[in-house]
Amino acid sequence: MALSASVADPVDNTIINPAMVLSHKYPEVKFEYDERDVALYALTVGACSSDLADEKELQLVYHRDGQSCIKVLPTFVSLFTTKYNNELVLDVPGLHYDPKLLVHGQQYIEIYGPIPSRANVTNKIKVAGLHDRGKAAVLELEILSYLEGSCELLCMNRSSFYLRGAGGFSDSSRPFSYTTYPANEALLCGISSYFDPLHSDPIAAQEAGFSHPILPGLGTLGFVIRTVLRSSNTESTNVKSISCRFLHHVYPGETLVSEMWFRGQR
């Protein structure tokens, strides 16, 4: 855990109040899904889009030759709190920002076992970091996902919201910075959801500085990981962790080029 701070006037209701943000307790969030959701996600990120008879990708959307269940792409777990992401941020007392200026920067996922093709999941969420970046603020969240009714930890998502225009809530000579992550781990810089109007509303996209709605970062991630698995002939169950950084926006219809290389067995 690391903390450094020199906080601005705490009674100003127009700026972020770190003490209130860090003390916030989230309720548990439930997520229920079945094989239809798993298959729809795979199709959404391009499964079988170039070849409807692709044997490997058909396993993501269809029961093939006695296959007991549809295979699950590892990035599917990023959806476990997607529906609630904006609510999770908006409902934090002491967090003041313009929702139109939220962008997705980076995502980290750890998977601890096979992801079932249907399940009820309980998500436990906590604030894992808050940083004053001057012109922006970064709110980091950690989401631990368990199979409902058990202590079995299924996966972890480390996500954060990059809030443009919300920085400057601390002394610029000693900007506020708090994280529960080890110092050598990359900071996570923002997560939006598929339900953010930035990805569907042309007016909201223009207000955020884009010519038209952009592809969600998690959508881009899904396309890339599916391509990597297909091209490297790797089973999705072999994926244990995923880390990515979104350095530039993607407009729907643009071509994504994935480059990859092996390092030993990785």
CSV table of C-alpha atoms in Angstrom, one decimal, residues 67-256:
chain,number,residue,atom,x,y,z
A,67,GLN,CA,-18.6,-31.0,-26.6
A,68,SER,CA,-20.2,-30.8,-23.1
A,69,CYS,CA,-20.3,-27.0,-23.0
A,70,ILE,CA,-19.4,-23.9,-25.0
A,71,LYS,CA,-15.9,-22.7,-24.4
A,72,VAL,CA,-15.5,-19.3,-22.8
A,73,LEU,CA,-13.2,-16.6,-24.0
A,74,PRO,CA,-11.0,-15.4,-21.0
A,75,THR,CA,-12.0,-11.8,-21.6
A,76,PHE,CA,-15.7,-12.7,-20.9
A,77,VAL,CA,-15.0,-12.1,-17.2
A,78,SER,CA,-14.5,-8.4,-17.9
A,79,LEU,CA,-18.3,-8.2,-18.3
A,80,PHE,CA,-19.0,-9.3,-14.7
A,81,THR,CA,-19.5,-5.7,-13.5
A,82,THR,CA,-19.8,-3.9,-16.9
A,83,LYS,CA,-23.5,-3.2,-16.6
A,84,TYR,CA,-22.9,-1.4,-13.3
A,85,ASN,CA,-19.6,0.4,-14.0
A,86,ASN,CA,-21.0,3.9,-14.4
A,87,GLU,CA,-23.2,3.4,-11.4
A,88,LEU,CA,-20.3,2.3,-9.3
A,89,VAL,CA,-18.4,5.4,-10.1
A,90,LEU,CA,-21.3,7.9,-10.0
A,91,ASP,CA,-22.4,6.6,-6.6
A,92,VAL,CA,-19.1,7.3,-4.8
A,93,PRO,CA,-19.5,10.1,-2.3
A,94,GLY,CA,-16.9,12.8,-2.6
A,95,LEU,CA,-16.1,12.0,-6.3
A,96,HIS,CA,-16.9,15.0,-8.5
A,97,TYR,CA,-16.3,14.8,-12.2
A,98,ASP,CA,-17.9,15.1,-15.6
A,99,PRO,CA,-19.1,11.7,-16.8
A,100,LYS,CA,-18.7,12.7,-20.4
A,101,LEU,CA,-15.0,13.0,-19.9
A,102,LEU,CA,-14.4,9.5,-18.7
A,103,VAL,CA,-12.1,7.3,-20.9
A,104,HIS,CA,-10.7,3.8,-20.7
A,105,GLY,CA,-7.0,3.4,-20.3
A,106,GLN,CA,-5.9,0.0,-19.0
A,107,GLN,CA,-7.3,-3.3,-17.8
A,108,TYR,CA,-5.7,-6.2,-15.8
A,109,ILE,CA,-7.3,-9.6,-15.4
A,110,GLU,CA,-6.3,-12.7,-13.4
A,111,ILE,CA,-8.1,-16.0,-13.9
A,112,TYR,CA,-7.8,-18.7,-11.2
A,113,GLY,CA,-9.6,-21.6,-12.8
A,114,PRO,CA,-11.8,-22.7,-15.6
A,115,ILE,CA,-14.6,-20.2,-16.4
A,116,PRO,CA,-18.0,-22.0,-16.5
A,117,SER,CA,-20.2,-21.5,-19.4
A,118,ARG,CA,-23.1,-20.6,-17.1
A,119,ALA,CA,-23.0,-19.3,-13.5
A,120,ASN,CA,-24.2,-16.9,-10.9
A,121,VAL,CA,-21.3,-14.7,-9.8
A,122,THR,CA,-20.9,-12.5,-6.8
A,123,ASN,CA,-18.6,-9.5,-7.2
A,124,LYS,CA,-16.8,-7.8,-4.3
A,125,ILE,CA,-15.6,-4.4,-5.2
A,126,LYS,CA,-13.3,-1.9,-3.4
A,127,VAL,CA,-11.5,1.3,-4.2
A,128,ALA,CA,-7.9,0.2,-4.9
A,129,GLY,CA,-6.4,3.6,-5.7
A,130,LEU,CA,-6.9,7.3,-6.3
A,131,HIS,CA,-4.5,9.7,-7.9
A,132,ASP,CA,-4.4,13.4,-8.7
A,133,ARG,CA,-2.8,13.7,-12.2
A,134,GLY,CA,-3.2,17.5,-12.4
A,135,LYS,CA,-5.7,17.8,-15.3
A,136,ALA,CA,-7.3,14.4,-14.5
A,137,ALA,CA,-7.9,12.0,-11.7
A,138,VAL,CA,-7.6,8.2,-11.7
A,139,LEU,CA,-9.9,6.0,-9.6
A,140,GLU,CA,-8.8,2.4,-9.4
A,141,LEU,CA,-11.2,-0.4,-8.6
A,142,GLU,CA,-10.5,-4.0,-7.7
A,143,ILE,CA,-13.2,-6.6,-8.4
A,144,LEU,CA,-13.0,-10.1,-7.0
A,145,SER,CA,-15.5,-12.5,-8.5
A,146,TYR,CA,-16.8,-15.6,-6.7
A,147,LEU,CA,-19.1,-18.4,-7.7
A,148,GLU,CA,-22.3,-17.5,-5.8
A,149,GLY,CA,-22.7,-19.4,-2.6
A,150,SER,CA,-19.1,-20.5,-2.4
A,151,CYS,CA,-15.7,-19.2,-1.4
A,152,GLU,CA,-14.2,-20.2,-4.7
A,153,LEU,CA,-12.5,-17.2,-6.3
A,154,LEU,CA,-13.0,-17.2,-10.0
A,155,CYS,CA,-11.1,-14.2,-11.2
A,156,MET,CA,-10.0,-10.7,-10.5
A,157,ASN,CA,-10.4,-7.5,-12.5
A,158,ARG,CA,-8.3,-4.5,-11.8
A,159,SER,CA,-9.8,-1.5,-13.5
A,160,SER,CA,-9.8,2.2,-13.1
A,161,PHE,CA,-11.6,5.3,-14.4
A,162,TYR,CA,-9.6,8.1,-16.0
A,163,LEU,CA,-11.5,11.2,-15.2
A,164,ARG,CA,-10.5,14.1,-17.4
A,165,GLY,CA,-10.9,17.5,-15.8
A,166,ALA,CA,-11.2,16.1,-12.3
A,167,GLY,CA,-7.6,16.6,-11.2
A,168,GLY,CA,-6.2,19.4,-9.1
A,169,PHE,CA,-7.8,18.4,-5.8
A,170,SER,CA,-4.5,18.4,-4.0
A,171,ASP,CA,-1.3,20.4,-3.7
A,172,SER,CA,0.5,20.3,-7.1
A,173,SER,CA,3.9,20.1,-5.3
A,174,ARG,CA,2.7,16.9,-3.5
A,175,PRO,CA,-0.1,15.5,-5.6
A,176,PHE,CA,-2.4,13.0,-3.8
A,177,SER,CA,-1.6,9.4,-4.7
A,178,TYR,CA,-3.0,6.2,-3.0
A,179,THR,CA,-2.8,2.6,-4.2
A,180,THR,CA,-3.2,-0.9,-2.6
A,181,TYR,CA,-1.1,-2.3,-5.5
A,182,PRO,CA,2.7,-3.0,-5.2
A,183,ALA,CA,4.8,-0.1,-6.4
A,184,ASN,CA,6.1,-2.2,-9.4
A,185,GLU,CA,2.7,-2.8,-10.8
A,186,ALA,CA,1.5,-0.6,-13.6
A,187,LEU,CA,-1.2,1.9,-12.7
A,188,LEU,CA,-4.6,1.3,-14.2
A,189,CYS,CA,-6.0,4.2,-16.1
A,190,GLY,CA,-9.7,4.1,-16.6
A,191,ILE,CA,-12.5,1.8,-17.5
A,192,SER,CA,-15.8,2.6,-19.2
A,193,SER,CA,-18.6,0.2,-19.9
A,194,TYR,CA,-20.5,-1.0,-22.9
A,195,PHE,CA,-23.4,1.0,-21.7
A,196,ASP,CA,-21.5,4.3,-21.6
A,197,PRO,CA,-23.1,6.8,-24.1
A,198,LEU,CA,-19.6,7.5,-25.3
A,199,HIS,CA,-20.0,4.3,-27.3
A,200,SER,CA,-23.5,4.8,-28.7
A,201,ASP,CA,-24.6,8.4,-28.6
A,202,PRO,CA,-23.0,10.7,-31.3
A,203,ILE,CA,-23.7,13.8,-29.3
A,204,ALA,CA,-22.1,12.4,-26.1
A,205,ALA,CA,-19.1,11.3,-28.2
A,206,GLN,CA,-18.7,14.8,-29.7
A,207,GLU,CA,-18.9,16.4,-26.3
A,208,ALA,CA,-16.1,14.1,-25.2
A,209,GLY,CA,-14.0,15.2,-28.1
A,210,PHE,CA,-14.6,12.4,-30.6
A,211,SER,CA,-16.1,12.7,-34.1
A,212,HIS,CA,-18.5,9.8,-33.4
A,213,PRO,CA,-19.0,7.0,-30.9
A,214,ILE,CA,-15.9,4.9,-30.2
A,215,LEU,CA,-15.4,1.2,-29.6
A,216,PRO,CA,-15.3,0.3,-25.9
A,217,GLY,CA,-11.8,-0.6,-24.7
A,218,LEU,CA,-13.1,-4.0,-23.5
A,219,GLY,CA,-14.5,-4.6,-26.9
A,220,THR,CA,-11.1,-4.0,-28.5
A,221,LEU,CA,-9.5,-6.2,-25.9
A,222,GLY,CA,-11.9,-9.0,-26.7
A,223,PHE,CA,-11.1,-8.9,-30.4
A,224,VAL,CA,-7.4,-9.0,-29.7
A,225,ILE,CA,-7.4,-11.9,-27.3
A,226,ARG,CA,-9.7,-13.9,-29.5
A,227,THR,CA,-7.3,-13.4,-32.4
A,228,VAL,CA,-4.3,-14.3,-30.3
A,229,LEU,CA,-5.9,-17.6,-29.1
A,230,ARG,CA,-7.0,-18.5,-32.6
A,231,SER,CA,-3.6,-17.7,-34.3
A,232,SER,CA,-1.5,-19.3,-31.6
A,233,ASN,CA,-3.6,-22.4,-31.3
A,234,THR,CA,-3.9,-21.8,-27.6
A,235,GLU,CA,-6.8,-23.0,-25.4
A,236,SER,CA,-8.6,-20.3,-23.5
A,237,THR,CA,-8.2,-22.3,-20.3
A,238,ASN,CA,-4.5,-21.8,-20.6
A,239,VAL,CA,-4.8,-18.0,-20.1
A,240,LYS,CA,-4.1,-17.0,-16.5
A,241,SER,CA,-3.7,-13.2,-16.7
A,242,ILE,CA,-4.2,-10.4,-19.2
A,243,SER,CA,-2.9,-6.9,-19.0
A,244,CYS,CA,-3.4,-4.1,-21.6
A,245,ARG,CA,-3.2,-0.4,-22.1
A,246,PHE,CA,-5.4,1.6,-24.4
A,247,LEU,CA,-3.3,4.3,-26.0
A,248,HIS,CA,-5.6,5.4,-28.7
A,249,HIS,CA,-9.3,5.3,-29.5
A,250,VAL,CA,-10.8,2.9,-32.1
A,251,TYR,CA,-13.8,3.8,-34.3
A,252,PRO,CA,-16.2,1.0,-35.3
A,253,GLY,CA,-15.3,-0.3,-38.7
A,254,GLU,CA,-11.6,0.4,-38.4
A,255,THR,CA,-9.2,-2.5,-39.0
A,256,LEU,CA,-7.3,-3.9,-35.9
